[in-house]
Amino acid sequence: MAVLYINPKNRKGHIQKELQGHFSEHLGRCIYEGLYVGENSEIANVNGMRCDVINALKELWIPVLRWPGGCFADEYHWKDGIGPKAGRKKMINTHWGGVVEDNSFGTHEFMELCEQLECKKYINGNLGSGTVQEMSEWVEYMTFEGVSPMADLRKMNGREKNYKVEYFGVGNENWGCGGNMTPSHYSNEYRRYQTFVRTYDHTSPIKKIACGANVDDYYWTEEVLKVCHDPNMMQGLSLHYYTIPGEWLDKGSATDFDASVWYRTMKKTLYMETLINRHGAIMDKYDPEKRIDMIVDEWGSWYDVEPGTNPGFLFQQNTMRDALIAGINLNIFNKHCDRVKMANIAQLVNVLQSVLFTEGAKMVKTPTYHVFSMYKYHQDAELVESFLETEEIGLEEAWKVPNLHESVSISKDGKMHVTINNLSLTESYSVDTLLTETQVASVQGTILTGKMNACNTFDDPERIKPAKFEEFTSMGNKVSFSIPPCSVLHLELELS
Ligand code: AHR
């Protein structure tokens, strides 16, 4: 029997909705085919954006979308992607599969996509191979309202009104694909480039995000903050961490794995919390008032690509293991909402841990999609204090994990949302939830469960889908239930 203690009176911080953000790169079939099929496609679309995908994503209340990369960002030249499509330059996408990029999806198309999704925009600029002028002009092109060469160019290209850009990344992975820089070199470059990322519309200042560390590169975090921790220069510092069950060159299959790989994967995904704590401690040293946000703008599972697919397209299946990865990470972000203000799972459609797959006119929702749909009630809610008694489980000493993992919030309408994951492959656990000085009026539950490698395919698209969960009892301040193995559960409590 586990006990989950919740103290609704102790509000721990605001869960910014951007913690459930997404990422879409010019990579494989994410943008082309996945999101954008062009105006002349036979697939139902509005201004080139697939209707099925837009509708599915809107159900997730998708808060923010990052674009155009990733590694692609540091070789993207935005002027190639504006103006009449016939005249747009073609290039080779050298990072991702060596395919031709025809630039038919550019700035205006991204803005159109975000307008349809009603989400915020996170644009990642090119510091690795672009100039300061190029970056500065992109911001001017998108956001300047008055008379200027770039604003005039935007108007000439059909958009009179300036766009809003909420977040701007100054380079991506500049320690690697974005230029192989040392942290001190990047920091000086950052100071220079960010100077020209100007806010023209002071009612909506652009948040500038610096390239942060890869995984546990604490040296990078320290060195960058040493040089640029002025919150006027930097409003966010990124962190990238992927859950890779195996090694970089042999990551492991998305679907063909055993129980020991399951627990290893769980352990590796839980490592996100250690990274947030340790990078966070360095941030606390330079920014004790927490004015600089931690932005986990790439996270999720990364496996070997599906056999027979282009290795540069990073297409992988998505199973209950991914559902647990999503549930655990979103719980971690909630619990660290004092510092983590945005997180973007990689990537939206058809790439890495996607929420959707497409094939021609067909679309499938992945288990990860369903977790986001169950967790969306945490968006813009208040984190509340919770403590869960757990036990260690697993097959090998080095890869032991807690059996259960939770986070709890109260949304604006006063409802409490408990999201809890059972990491065990074999055991159900009885949980008594006890609320301090608060009575429960009613409970509703939704569960996602299945075999560890169960997934949705185009032939069997609903094998994994949320179901109503009614196996609980509730009296006074207590809710009791039994959570089945390998599952993600959402309980919505009405309080009295
Ligand atoms: O998401 C795929 C790639 O992973 C991104 O382009 C890059 O930033 C990271 O290495």
Coordinates of C-alpha atoms and ligand atoms in Angstrom, one line a residue:
M1 CA 0.0 0.0 0.0
A2 CA 1.4 3.4 -1.0
V3 CA 0.2 6.7 0.5
L4 CA 0.1 9.9 -1.5
Y5 CA -0.1 12.9 0.7
I6 CA -1.4 16.1 -0.8
N7 CA -1.5 19.5 0.8
P8 CA -3.7 21.7 -1.4
K9 CA -3.0 24.7 0.9
N10 CA 0.7 24.7 0.0
R11 CA 0.9 26.1 -3.5
K12 CA 4.4 25.6 -4.9
G13 CA 4.4 27.7 -8.0
H14 CA 2.8 28.3 -11.4
I15 CA 3.0 25.6 -14.0
Q16 CA 3.5 27.7 -17.2
K17 CA 1.6 26.1 -20.0
E18 CA 4.8 26.2 -22.1
L19 CA 6.0 23.2 -20.2
Q20 CA 3.9 21.2 -22.6
G21 CA 5.5 22.8 -25.7
H22 CA 6.5 21.1 -28.9
F23 CA 9.3 21.3 -31.5
S24 CA 9.1 21.0 -35.3
E25 CA 12.3 20.9 -37.4
H26 CA 12.9 20.6 -41.1
L27 CA 13.8 17.0 -40.5
G28 CA 12.4 13.9 -42.2
R29 CA 8.6 14.1 -42.5
C30 CA 7.9 16.5 -39.7
I31 CA 7.2 19.7 -41.5
Y32 CA 6.7 18.3 -45.1
E33 CA 4.0 15.7 -45.1
G34 CA 3.5 15.8 -41.3
L35 CA 2.3 19.4 -40.9
Y36 CA 2.4 21.0 -44.3
V37 CA 1.2 19.3 -47.6
G38 CA 0.8 22.5 -49.7
E39 CA -2.3 24.2 -50.9
N40 CA -2.7 21.9 -53.9
S41 CA -2.6 18.7 -52.0
E42 CA -5.5 16.2 -52.1
I43 CA -5.2 15.8 -48.4
A44 CA -7.6 18.2 -46.7
N45 CA -5.8 21.4 -45.8
V46 CA -6.2 25.0 -45.0
N47 CA -3.5 27.1 -46.6
G48 CA -1.3 24.0 -46.9
M49 CA -1.7 22.8 -43.3
R50 CA -3.2 19.4 -42.8
C51 CA -6.6 19.7 -41.2
D52 CA -6.5 16.3 -39.4
V53 CA -3.2 17.2 -37.8
I54 CA -4.2 20.7 -36.8
N55 CA -7.4 19.4 -35.3
A56 CA -5.6 16.7 -33.3
L57 CA -3.0 19.2 -32.1
K58 CA -5.6 21.7 -31.0
E59 CA -7.1 19.1 -28.7
L60 CA -3.8 19.1 -26.8
W61 CA -4.0 22.9 -26.3
I62 CA -0.5 23.0 -27.8
P63 CA 0.9 26.2 -26.1
V64 CA 4.1 26.9 -28.1
L65 CA 6.0 25.6 -31.1
R66 CA 9.8 25.8 -31.7
W67 CA 11.0 26.0 -35.3
P68 CA 13.0 25.6 -37.7
G69 CA 15.5 23.5 -35.7
G70 CA 17.5 21.9 -34.1
C71 CA 20.6 21.5 -36.1
F72 CA 18.8 22.8 -39.2
A73 CA 18.4 26.2 -37.5
D74 CA 22.1 27.0 -37.8
E75 CA 22.2 26.5 -41.5
Y76 CA 18.9 28.1 -42.2
H77 CA 18.8 31.3 -44.1
W78 CA 15.4 32.8 -43.6
K79 CA 15.4 34.9 -46.8
D80 CA 15.4 31.7 -48.8
G81 CA 11.9 30.9 -47.4
I82 CA 10.0 34.1 -48.2
G83 CA 8.3 35.6 -51.3
P84 CA 6.7 33.7 -54.3
K85 CA 7.3 30.0 -53.8
A86 CA 8.5 29.4 -57.4
G87 CA 11.4 31.7 -56.8
R88 CA 12.5 30.2 -53.5
K89 CA 16.0 28.7 -53.4
K90 CA 16.4 25.0 -53.2
M91 CA 19.1 23.6 -50.9
I92 CA 20.3 20.3 -49.5
N93 CA 19.4 19.5 -46.0
T94 CA 22.8 18.2 -45.1
H95 CA 22.1 17.3 -41.5
W96 CA 19.0 15.3 -42.2
G97 CA 19.0 12.8 -45.0
G98 CA 20.6 14.9 -47.7
V99 CA 17.2 15.6 -49.2
V100 CA 16.3 18.7 -51.2
E101 CA 14.7 21.5 -49.1
D102 CA 12.7 23.6 -51.5
N103 CA 11.9 26.3 -48.8
S104 CA 8.2 26.1 -49.6
F105 CA 7.6 26.2 -45.8
G106 CA 9.2 29.4 -44.5
T107 CA 8.4 32.2 -42.1
H108 CA 4.9 33.1 -43.3
E109 CA 3.9 29.4 -43.4
F110 CA 5.2 28.9 -39.8
M111 CA 3.2 31.9 -38.6
E112 CA 0.1 30.6 -40.4
L113 CA 0.6 27.2 -38.7
C114 CA 0.9 28.8 -35.3
E115 CA -2.1 31.0 -36.0
Q116 CA -4.2 27.9 -36.9
L117 CA -2.9 26.1 -33.7
E118 CA -3.4 29.3 -31.7
C119 CA 0.0 28.8 -30.1
K120 CA 3.0 30.9 -29.2
K121 CA 6.0 31.1 -31.5
Y122 CA 9.6 30.1 -30.6
I123 CA 11.9 30.9 -33.5
N124 CA 15.4 29.6 -33.4
G125 CA 17.9 31.9 -35.1
N126 CA 21.1 31.0 -36.9
L127 CA 24.2 31.9 -35.0
G128 CA 26.4 29.1 -36.4
S129 CA 26.5 30.1 -40.0
G130 CA 24.5 33.2 -40.2
T131 CA 25.4 36.8 -39.6
V132 CA 24.3 39.3 -36.9
Q133 CA 22.7 41.3 -39.7
E134 CA 20.7 38.3 -40.9
M135 CA 19.4 37.5 -37.4
S136 CA 18.6 41.1 -36.7
E137 CA 16.7 41.5 -40.0
W138 CA 14.7 38.4 -39.4
V139 CA 13.4 39.8 -36.1
E140 CA 12.7 43.2 -37.8
Y141 CA 10.9 41.4 -40.7
M142 CA 8.6 39.5 -38.4
T143 CA 7.9 42.0 -35.6
F144 CA 8.4 45.6 -36.7
E145 CA 5.2 47.5 -37.2
G146 CA 6.4 50.8 -38.7
V147 CA 8.3 51.7 -41.9
S148 CA 11.6 49.9 -42.4
P149 CA 13.2 47.9 -45.2
M150 CA 12.3 44.6 -43.6
A151 CA 8.8 45.5 -42.5
D152 CA 8.2 46.8 -46.0
L153 CA 9.5 43.5 -47.5
R154 CA 7.1 41.6 -45.2
K155 CA 4.2 43.8 -46.4
M156 CA 5.3 43.2 -50.0
N157 CA 5.1 39.5 -49.3
G158 CA 1.5 39.9 -48.3
R159 CA 1.5 40.4 -44.5
E160 CA 0.6 43.9 -43.5
K161 CA 0.4 43.4 -39.8
N162 CA 3.5 42.6 -37.8
Y163 CA 3.7 39.1 -36.3
K164 CA 4.3 38.4 -32.6
V165 CA 7.3 36.3 -31.6
E166 CA 7.3 35.3 -28.0
Y167 CA 10.6 33.4 -27.9
F168 CA 13.8 33.7 -29.9
G169 CA 16.7 31.2 -29.6
V170 CA 20.1 32.6 -30.4
G171 CA 21.7 29.5 -31.9
N172 CA 21.2 25.8 -31.2
E173 CA 23.6 23.3 -29.9
N174 CA 26.5 25.6 -30.6
W175 CA 28.8 23.2 -28.7
G176 CA 28.1 20.8 -31.6
C177 CA 26.2 21.1 -34.8
G178 CA 25.7 24.8 -34.3
G179 CA 29.4 25.6 -34.8
N180 CA 31.5 23.4 -32.4
M181 CA 32.2 26.4 -30.2
T182 CA 33.7 26.5 -26.8
P183 CA 31.5 28.0 -24.1
S184 CA 33.6 31.2 -23.8
H185 CA 33.5 31.7 -27.6
Y186 CA 29.7 31.2 -27.7
S187 CA 29.1 33.5 -24.8
N188 CA 30.8 36.4 -26.5
E189 CA 29.0 35.6 -29.7
Y190 CA 25.7 35.4 -27.7
R191 CA 26.3 38.8 -26.2
R192 CA 26.8 40.3 -29.7
Y193 CA 24.0 38.6 -31.5
Q194 CA 21.4 39.1 -28.8
T195 CA 22.1 42.8 -28.8
F196 CA 20.4 43.0 -32.2
V197 CA 17.5 40.8 -31.4
R198 CA 15.4 43.8 -30.7
T199 CA 11.9 44.1 -29.1
Y200 CA 10.0 46.5 -31.4
D201 CA 6.6 45.9 -29.8
H202 CA 7.1 46.7 -26.1
T203 CA 3.7 45.3 -25.2
S204 CA 5.1 41.9 -26.0
P205 CA 8.8 41.6 -25.4
I206 CA 10.8 38.8 -27.1
K207 CA 12.3 36.4 -24.6
K208 CA 15.9 35.6 -25.7
I209 CA 17.1 32.1 -25.2
A210 CA 20.8 31.2 -25.1
C211 CA 22.1 27.8 -26.1
G212 CA 22.6 25.7 -23.0
A213 CA 24.2 22.5 -22.2
N214 CA 24.0 19.0 -23.6
V215 CA 23.0 16.6 -20.8
D216 CA 25.5 16.9 -17.9
D217 CA 27.9 19.5 -19.4
Y218 CA 27.9 21.7 -16.3
Y219 CA 31.0 23.4 -17.5
W220 CA 29.1 24.9 -20.4
T221 CA 26.4 26.2 -18.1
E222 CA 28.9 27.7 -15.7
E223 CA 31.0 29.3 -18.4
V224 CA 28.0 30.8 -20.3
L225 CA 26.4 32.2 -17.2
K226 CA 29.7 33.7 -16.0
V227 CA 29.8 35.8 -19.2
C228 CA 26.1 36.5 -19.9
H229 CA 23.9 36.1 -16.8
D230 CA 22.5 39.6 -17.1
P231 CA 18.7 39.0 -17.3
N232 CA 18.4 41.8 -19.7
M233 CA 20.6 39.9 -22.1
M234 CA 19.2 36.4 -21.5
Q235 CA 15.8 35.4 -20.4
G236 CA 16.2 31.7 -20.9
L237 CA 19.0 29.1 -21.0
S238 CA 18.3 25.8 -22.8
L239 CA 19.0 22.3 -21.9
H240 CA 18.9 19.2 -24.2
Y241 CA 18.5 15.7 -22.8
Y242 CA 17.3 12.7 -24.7
T243 CA 16.4 9.3 -23.2
I244 CA 18.5 6.8 -25.1
P245 CA 18.1 3.3 -23.7
G246 CA 21.4 2.1 -25.2
E247 CA 24.5 3.9 -26.5
W248 CA 24.6 6.7 -29.1
L249 CA 25.7 4.3 -31.9
D250 CA 23.3 1.5 -30.8
K251 CA 20.3 3.2 -29.2
G252 CA 18.1 0.2 -29.3
S253 CA 14.8 -0.6 -31.0
A254 CA 11.6 1.4 -30.4
T255 CA 9.5 -1.7 -30.1
D256 CA 11.7 -4.8 -29.6
F257 CA 13.1 -4.6 -26.1
D258 CA 12.9 -6.6 -22.9
A259 CA 12.1 -5.9 -19.2
S260 CA 15.6 -5.0 -18.3
V261 CA 15.8 -2.4 -21.1
W262 CA 12.4 -1.1 -19.9
Y263 CA 13.8 -0.4 -16.4
R264 CA 17.0 1.0 -17.8
T265 CA 15.0 3.4 -19.9
M266 CA 12.9 4.5 -16.9
K267 CA 16.1 5.2 -14.9
K268 CA 17.6 7.2 -17.8
T269 CA 14.5 9.3 -18.2
L270 CA 14.3 10.0 -14.4
Y271 CA 17.8 11.4 -14.8
M272 CA 16.1 14.5 -16.1
E273 CA 15.5 15.5 -12.5
T274 CA 19.1 15.3 -11.6
L275 CA 20.1 17.4 -14.6
I276 CA 17.5 20.1 -13.7
N277 CA 18.7 20.1 -10.1
R278 CA 22.4 20.4 -11.0
H279 CA 22.1 22.9 -13.8
G280 CA 19.5 24.7 -11.7
A281 CA 22.1 25.0 -8.8
I282 CA 24.5 26.7 -11.2
M283 CA 21.8 29.0 -12.3
D284 CA 20.9 29.8 -8.7
K285 CA 24.5 30.9 -8.2
Y286 CA 24.4 33.5 -11.0
D287 CA 20.6 34.2 -10.9
P288 CA 19.3 33.7 -7.4
E289 CA 16.1 35.5 -8.1
K290 CA 15.3 33.1 -10.9
R291 CA 14.9 35.7 -13.6
I292 CA 16.4 33.5 -16.2
D293 CA 14.3 30.5 -17.2
M294 CA 15.5 27.0 -17.8
I295 CA 14.1 25.9 -21.1
V296 CA 14.3 22.2 -21.8
D297 CA 13.8 22.7 -25.5
E298 CA 14.7 19.2 -26.7
W299 CA 13.7 16.1 -24.7
G300 CA 12.1 12.7 -25.3
S301 CA 13.1 9.2 -26.4
W302 CA 15.6 8.5 -29.2
Y303 CA 15.9 5.0 -30.6
D304 CA 17.3 3.4 -33.7
V305 CA 15.1 4.4 -36.7
E306 CA 12.5 1.9 -37.9
P307 CA 14.1 -0.7 -40.2
G308 CA 14.0 0.2 -43.8
T309 CA 13.5 4.0 -43.2
N310 CA 15.9 6.8 -44.0
P311 CA 18.4 6.9 -41.1
G312 CA 18.5 10.7 -41.5
F313 CA 14.7 11.0 -41.0
L314 CA 14.7 9.8 -37.3
F315 CA 11.4 8.0 -37.6
Q316 CA 10.6 5.7 -34.7
Q317 CA 7.6 3.9 -33.3
N318 CA 6.0 4.9 -30.0
T319 CA 4.9 2.5 -27.4
M320 CA 3.7 2.4 -23.8
R321 CA 7.3 3.0 -22.8
D322 CA 7.1 6.4 -24.5
A323 CA 3.9 7.1 -22.7
L324 CA 5.7 6.5 -19.4
I325 CA 8.7 8.6 -20.6
A326 CA 6.2 11.5 -21.3
G327 CA 4.3 11.1 -18.1
I328 CA 7.5 11.0 -15.9
N329 CA 9.1 14.0 -17.7
L330 CA 6.0 16.1 -17.5
N331 CA 5.7 15.4 -13.8
I332 CA 9.3 16.4 -13.3
F333 CA 8.8 19.7 -15.2
N334 CA 5.7 20.4 -13.1
K335 CA 7.7 19.8 -9.9
H336 CA 10.4 22.2 -11.0
C337 CA 8.1 24.9 -12.3
D338 CA 10.0 27.5 -10.2
R339 CA 12.9 27.3 -12.7
V340 CA 11.7 25.4 -15.7
K341 CA 9.4 27.6 -17.7
M342 CA 9.2 25.8 -21.1
A343 CA 9.9 22.3 -22.4
N344 CA 9.6 21.1 -26.0
I345 CA 9.3 17.5 -26.8
A346 CA 11.2 16.3 -29.9
Q347 CA 9.4 16.3 -32.3
L348 CA 5.8 17.0 -33.2
V349 CA 5.0 14.6 -36.1
N350 CA 6.9 11.6 -37.6
V351 CA 10.2 12.4 -35.9
L352 CA 11.6 10.9 -32.7
Q353 CA 9.0 10.9 -29.9
S354 CA 6.1 12.3 -31.9
V355 CA 2.6 12.7 -30.8
L356 CA 1.3 12.0 -34.3
F357 CA 2.2 9.8 -37.3
T358 CA 1.0 10.4 -40.8
E359 CA 1.1 8.3 -43.9
G360 CA -0.5 9.8 -47.0
A361 CA -4.0 10.9 -45.9
K362 CA -3.9 8.8 -42.8
M363 CA -3.0 9.9 -39.3
V364 CA -2.4 8.0 -36.0
K365 CA -2.3 9.3 -32.5
T366 CA 0.6 7.8 -30.5
P367 CA 0.6 6.8 -26.8
T368 CA 2.6 10.0 -26.2
Y369 CA -0.2 12.0 -27.7
H370 CA -2.6 10.5 -25.2
V371 CA -0.4 11.4 -22.3
F372 CA -0.3 15.0 -23.4
S373 CA -4.1 15.0 -23.7
M374 CA -4.4 13.6 -20.1
Y375 CA -1.8 16.1 -18.7
K376 CA -3.1 19.2 -20.4
Y377 CA -5.1 20.2 -17.3
H378 CA -1.8 21.0 -15.6
Q379 CA -1.3 23.8 -18.1
D380 CA -1.4 27.2 -16.3
A381 CA -2.4 25.4 -13.0
E382 CA -0.7 25.8 -9.6
L383 CA 1.6 23.1 -8.4
V384 CA 0.6 21.8 -5.0
E385 CA 2.7 20.0 -2.4
S386 CA 2.6 16.2 -2.8
F387 CA 4.6 13.4 -1.4
L388 CA 4.3 9.8 -2.5
E389 CA 5.6 6.8 -0.6
T390 CA 7.5 4.7 -3.1
E391 CA 9.5 1.5 -3.2
E392 CA 12.5 0.6 -5.4
I393 CA 11.8 -1.8 -8.2
G394 CA 13.7 -3.3 -11.2
L395 CA 15.8 -6.2 -12.3
E396 CA 19.3 -5.0 -11.9
E397 CA 20.7 -3.1 -8.9
A398 CA 22.1 -0.3 -11.1
W399 CA 18.8 0.3 -12.8
K400 CA 16.4 0.4 -9.9
V401 CA 13.6 3.0 -10.1
P402 CA 10.7 4.1 -7.9
N403 CA 7.6 2.1 -8.6
L404 CA 5.3 5.2 -8.8
H405 CA 5.8 8.8 -9.9
E406 CA 3.4 11.7 -9.5
S407 CA 2.6 15.4 -9.7
V408 CA -0.4 17.3 -8.5
S409 CA -1.9 20.7 -9.4
I410 CA -5.0 22.8 -9.0
S411 CA -6.3 24.4 -12.1
K412 CA -8.0 27.8 -12.4
D413 CA -11.4 26.3 -12.0
G414 CA -10.4 24.9 -8.6
K415 CA -10.2 21.3 -9.7
M416 CA -7.3 19.1 -8.5
H417 CA -5.3 17.1 -11.1
V418 CA -3.3 14.1 -10.0
T419 CA -1.1 12.4 -12.6
I420 CA 0.5 9.3 -11.5
N421 CA 2.6 6.7 -13.4
N422 CA 3.2 3.0 -12.5
L423 CA 6.6 2.1 -13.7
S424 CA 6.3 -1.6 -12.8
L425 CA 5.7 -4.1 -15.6
T426 CA 4.2 -6.7 -13.3
E427 CA 2.7 -5.1 -10.2
S428 CA -0.5 -3.2 -9.4
Y429 CA -0.2 -0.9 -6.4
S430 CA -2.9 0.2 -4.0
V431 CA -2.7 3.9 -3.3
D432 CA -4.4 5.9 -0.6
T433 CA -4.5 9.6 -1.5
L434 CA -4.9 11.8 1.6
L435 CA -5.7 15.5 1.3
T436 CA -4.8 17.9 4.2
E437 CA -7.8 19.8 5.5
T438 CA -9.8 19.3 2.3
Q439 CA -12.7 17.1 1.4
V440 CA -13.2 15.5 -2.0
A441 CA -16.6 16.0 -3.6
S442 CA -16.2 13.9 -6.7
V443 CA -13.6 12.1 -8.7
Q444 CA -13.1 11.3 -12.4
G445 CA -10.3 9.2 -13.8
T446 CA -8.7 8.4 -17.2
I447 CA -6.1 5.7 -17.7
L448 CA -3.7 4.8 -20.4
T449 CA -2.3 1.3 -20.1
G450 CA -1.1 -1.7 -22.1
K451 CA 1.8 -4.0 -22.7
M452 CA 5.2 -2.3 -22.5
N453 CA 5.8 -2.4 -26.3
A454 CA 2.2 -2.0 -27.4
C455 CA 1.8 0.7 -30.0
N456 CA -0.7 2.3 -32.5
T457 CA -0.2 1.6 -36.2
F458 CA -2.1 2.6 -39.3
D459 CA -3.7 -0.9 -39.3
D460 CA -4.5 -0.8 -35.6
P461 CA -4.7 2.9 -34.7
E462 CA -6.5 2.6 -31.4
R463 CA -4.7 -0.2 -29.7
I464 CA -3.5 2.2 -27.0
K465 CA -6.0 4.8 -26.1
P466 CA -7.3 6.4 -22.8
A467 CA -10.1 4.7 -21.0
K468 CA -12.4 5.8 -18.2
F469 CA -11.0 4.8 -14.8
E470 CA -13.6 4.0 -12.2
E471 CA -11.9 1.7 -9.8
F472 CA -11.6 4.1 -6.9
T473 CA -13.4 4.8 -3.7
S474 CA -13.7 8.2 -2.2
M475 CA -14.7 9.4 1.2
G476 CA -14.0 12.6 3.1
N477 CA -10.4 13.6 2.5
K478 CA -9.4 10.2 1.0
V479 CA -9.4 8.6 -2.4
S480 CA -8.2 5.0 -2.8
F481 CA -7.5 3.2 -6.0
S482 CA -5.3 0.5 -7.4
I483 CA -3.1 1.5 -10.3
P484 CA -2.3 -1.3 -12.8
P485 CA 1.2 -2.0 -14.1
C486 CA 2.6 0.0 -17.0
S487 CA 0.1 2.8 -16.8
V488 CA -0.4 6.5 -16.7
L489 CA -3.4 7.7 -14.7
H490 CA -5.1 11.1 -14.4
L491 CA -7.5 11.8 -11.6
E492 CA -9.6 14.9 -11.5
L493 CA -10.8 15.8 -8.1
E494 CA -13.6 18.2 -7.3
L495 CA -12.9 19.7 -3.9
S496 CA -15.4 20.9 -1.3
Ligands
AHR1 O1 15.9 16.6 -32.6 C1 16.9 16.1 -33.4 C2 18.3 16.9 -33.2 O2 18.8 16.6 -31.9 C3 18.2 18.3 -33.3 O3 18.3 18.8 -34.6 C4 19.5 18.7 -32.5 O4 19.3 20.0 -31.9 C5 19.6 17.6 -31.5 O5 20.9 17.1 -31.5

